[in-house]
XYZ file of C-alpha atoms in Angstrom:
202
model
C 0.000 0.000 0.000
C 1.406 3.386 -1.000
C 0.564 6.927 0.076
C -0.817 8.158 3.366
C -3.379 5.855 4.925
C -6.911 7.134 5.450
C -8.427 6.895 8.910
C -11.955 5.564 8.367
C -12.928 5.851 12.050
C -15.090 8.813 13.050
C -14.522 8.834 16.790
C -18.228 9.510 17.334
C -19.871 7.684 20.209
C -22.317 4.989 19.190
C -21.131 4.727 15.573
C -19.659 1.500 14.261
C -16.115 1.770 12.913
C -13.958 -0.640 10.875
C -11.638 -3.198 12.393
C -7.892 -2.772 11.668
C -7.857 -5.414 8.921
C -10.882 -3.751 7.299
C -9.072 -0.389 7.310
C -6.276 -1.930 5.258
C -8.767 -3.265 2.724
C -10.623 0.048 2.595
C -7.402 1.938 1.887
C -6.562 -0.390 -0.992
C -10.027 0.158 -2.450
C -9.704 3.937 -2.119
C -6.320 3.875 -3.845
C -7.909 2.153 -6.813
C -10.902 4.516 -6.880
C -8.725 7.640 -6.640
C -6.494 6.456 -9.476
C -9.450 5.731 -11.753
C -11.147 9.021 -10.830
C -7.965 11.006 -11.460
C -7.583 9.367 -14.863
C -11.202 10.297 -15.625
C -12.211 6.743 -16.434
C -14.074 3.866 -14.861
C -11.994 0.783 -14.097
C -14.120 -1.699 -12.120
C -12.455 -2.999 -8.994
C -13.139 -6.570 -7.870
C -12.709 -7.429 -4.201
C -12.927 -10.944 -2.787
C -13.339 -11.318 0.979
C -13.501 -14.454 3.070
C -16.668 -15.257 5.001
C -16.783 -13.194 8.184
C -14.604 -10.362 6.859
C -17.515 -7.954 7.091
C -18.344 -6.824 3.571
C -21.542 -5.192 4.866
C -19.307 -2.877 6.846
C -17.043 -2.227 3.868
C -19.968 -0.747 1.914
C -21.024 1.407 4.861
C -17.535 2.692 5.665
C -16.848 3.482 2.002
C -20.157 5.323 1.693
C -19.471 7.255 4.890
C -16.042 8.311 3.673
C -17.132 9.259 0.146
C -20.057 11.381 1.380
C -18.410 12.847 4.502
C -18.058 16.359 3.009
C -21.486 16.509 1.370
C -23.027 18.889 3.886
C -20.252 21.371 3.200
C -20.441 20.755 -0.557
C -24.170 21.475 -0.569
C -23.623 24.674 1.415
C -21.117 25.733 -1.245
C -23.592 25.014 -4.018
C -21.671 21.954 -5.227
C -23.176 18.646 -6.256
C -22.972 16.053 -3.465
C -21.191 12.755 -3.954
C -23.580 9.822 -4.045
C -23.264 6.091 -3.511
C -25.455 3.248 -4.769
C -25.143 -0.234 -3.250
C -26.887 -2.905 -5.333
C -27.818 -6.337 -4.055
C -29.766 -9.128 -5.721
C -31.519 -10.272 -2.549
C -33.948 -8.034 -0.686
C -32.750 -9.385 2.652
C -29.181 -8.278 1.845
C -30.426 -4.820 0.909
C -32.241 -4.524 4.245
C -29.265 -5.863 6.198
C -26.781 -3.552 4.496
C -29.001 -0.515 5.006
C -29.571 -1.215 8.700
C -25.847 -1.620 9.333
C -25.120 1.651 7.504
C -27.489 3.529 9.816
C -25.547 2.125 12.780
C -22.410 3.562 11.174
C -24.004 7.007 10.999
C -24.811 6.801 7.280
C -28.297 8.120 6.433
C -29.588 6.090 3.513
C -32.634 5.219 1.464
C -33.868 1.795 0.443
C -35.227 1.168 -3.050
C -36.630 -2.355 -3.122
C -40.223 -3.207 -4.013
C -40.682 -5.681 -1.166
C -39.497 -3.053 1.332
C -41.259 -0.039 -0.213
C -44.764 -1.492 -0.344
C -47.403 1.198 -0.522
C -44.841 3.917 -1.191
C -45.155 6.097 -4.276
C -41.740 6.405 -6.006
C -42.535 9.991 -7.025
C -42.735 10.975 -3.356
C -39.455 9.405 -2.229
C -36.722 11.835 -1.278
C -33.475 9.948 -1.685
C -30.504 10.329 0.624
C -27.010 10.573 -0.848
C -26.568 6.865 -0.125
C -29.051 4.372 -1.584
C -29.276 0.633 -0.958
C -31.289 -1.066 -3.649
C -32.404 -4.209 -5.413
C -31.276 -4.133 -9.057
C -34.634 -5.342 -10.400
C -36.517 -2.565 -8.606
C -34.079 0.057 -9.899
C -34.448 -1.256 -13.453
C -38.248 -1.050 -13.143
C -38.027 2.508 -11.807
C -35.818 3.535 -14.727
C -38.280 2.289 -17.338
C -41.252 3.834 -15.506
C -41.624 7.277 -17.081
C -43.893 8.399 -14.232
C -41.402 7.566 -11.501
C -38.755 10.259 -12.190
C -36.942 8.879 -9.148
C -33.503 8.924 -10.722
C -33.798 11.867 -13.099
C -31.577 13.998 -10.861
C -30.069 11.383 -8.556
C -26.922 9.914 -10.115
C -24.271 7.937 -8.203
C -20.533 8.594 -8.230
C -19.788 5.158 -6.787
C -21.683 1.910 -7.382
C -20.997 -1.144 -5.214
C -22.265 -4.524 -6.402
C -22.893 -6.941 -3.572
C -22.115 -10.479 -4.762
C -20.782 -9.146 -8.066
C -20.237 -12.698 -9.322
C -23.925 -12.539 -10.223
C -23.206 -9.782 -12.728
C -22.730 -10.890 -16.347
C -20.126 -8.531 -17.816
C -20.431 -10.062 -21.296
C -24.144 -9.249 -21.275
C -23.397 -5.668 -20.213
C -20.709 -5.150 -22.875
C -23.008 -6.534 -25.566
C -25.715 -4.099 -24.455
C -23.295 -1.164 -24.545
C -22.019 -2.063 -28.009
C -25.450 -2.952 -29.406
C -24.443 -6.563 -29.960
C -27.266 -8.294 -28.119
C -28.998 -10.820 -30.345
C -32.766 -10.830 -30.775
C -32.924 -13.903 -28.569
C -30.869 -12.238 -25.808
C -32.136 -9.882 -23.135
C -30.180 -7.324 -21.150
C -30.052 -8.207 -17.453
C -31.384 -5.804 -14.848
C -27.825 -5.225 -13.642
C -26.713 -4.341 -17.175
C -29.619 -1.922 -17.654
C -28.889 -0.165 -14.363
C -25.155 0.226 -14.997
C -25.721 1.326 -18.581
C -28.148 4.027 -17.451
C -26.036 5.471 -14.644
C -22.681 5.251 -16.459
C -24.376 6.991 -19.376
C -25.303 9.888 -17.095
C -21.980 9.986 -15.213
C -19.006 8.759 -17.247
C -16.744 9.131 -14.225
C -18.878 6.954 -11.953
C -16.690 4.362 -10.255
C -17.451 0.687 -9.687
């Protein structure tokens, strides 16, 4: 690891903070993200953790760090940094969101099973959103929703990214999908957001 290490702990009472081994992993991730951001391109980073490492915390601590200056940025009239954490399973979305709140990260949930009875047009999204990829894809194709017209992430985290078919996504981007092939929900979501923010990191 090169460069000065980032301290991901807040020192605030009652807030969860990363364990020492998680801090090392978080710093490696941030090094990759900073390099890609500086080069003005998106180079997906793949991270493999053993069971029990605490990937739920990794998402929360990354989101907390990336959005830590947003209150000041908004006061200065600047666009806030935003984070989207996608999970295939609703239970994972709920679990990740609840842990983030315990870390002091205000966040919204966008998952049909968890938003029952809620009108998408009336949802005010926080700067950090935990979501199910199928629900997001449905919101994007719903012209009446308008949920993500002005909410665009700067960082997208894919929980269990082995579920994501990169070949399918690349075919969609290049217009090479055959008539018998369909774009996955993950591919649709990434294509939409990367189209609106070319410097969004993964």
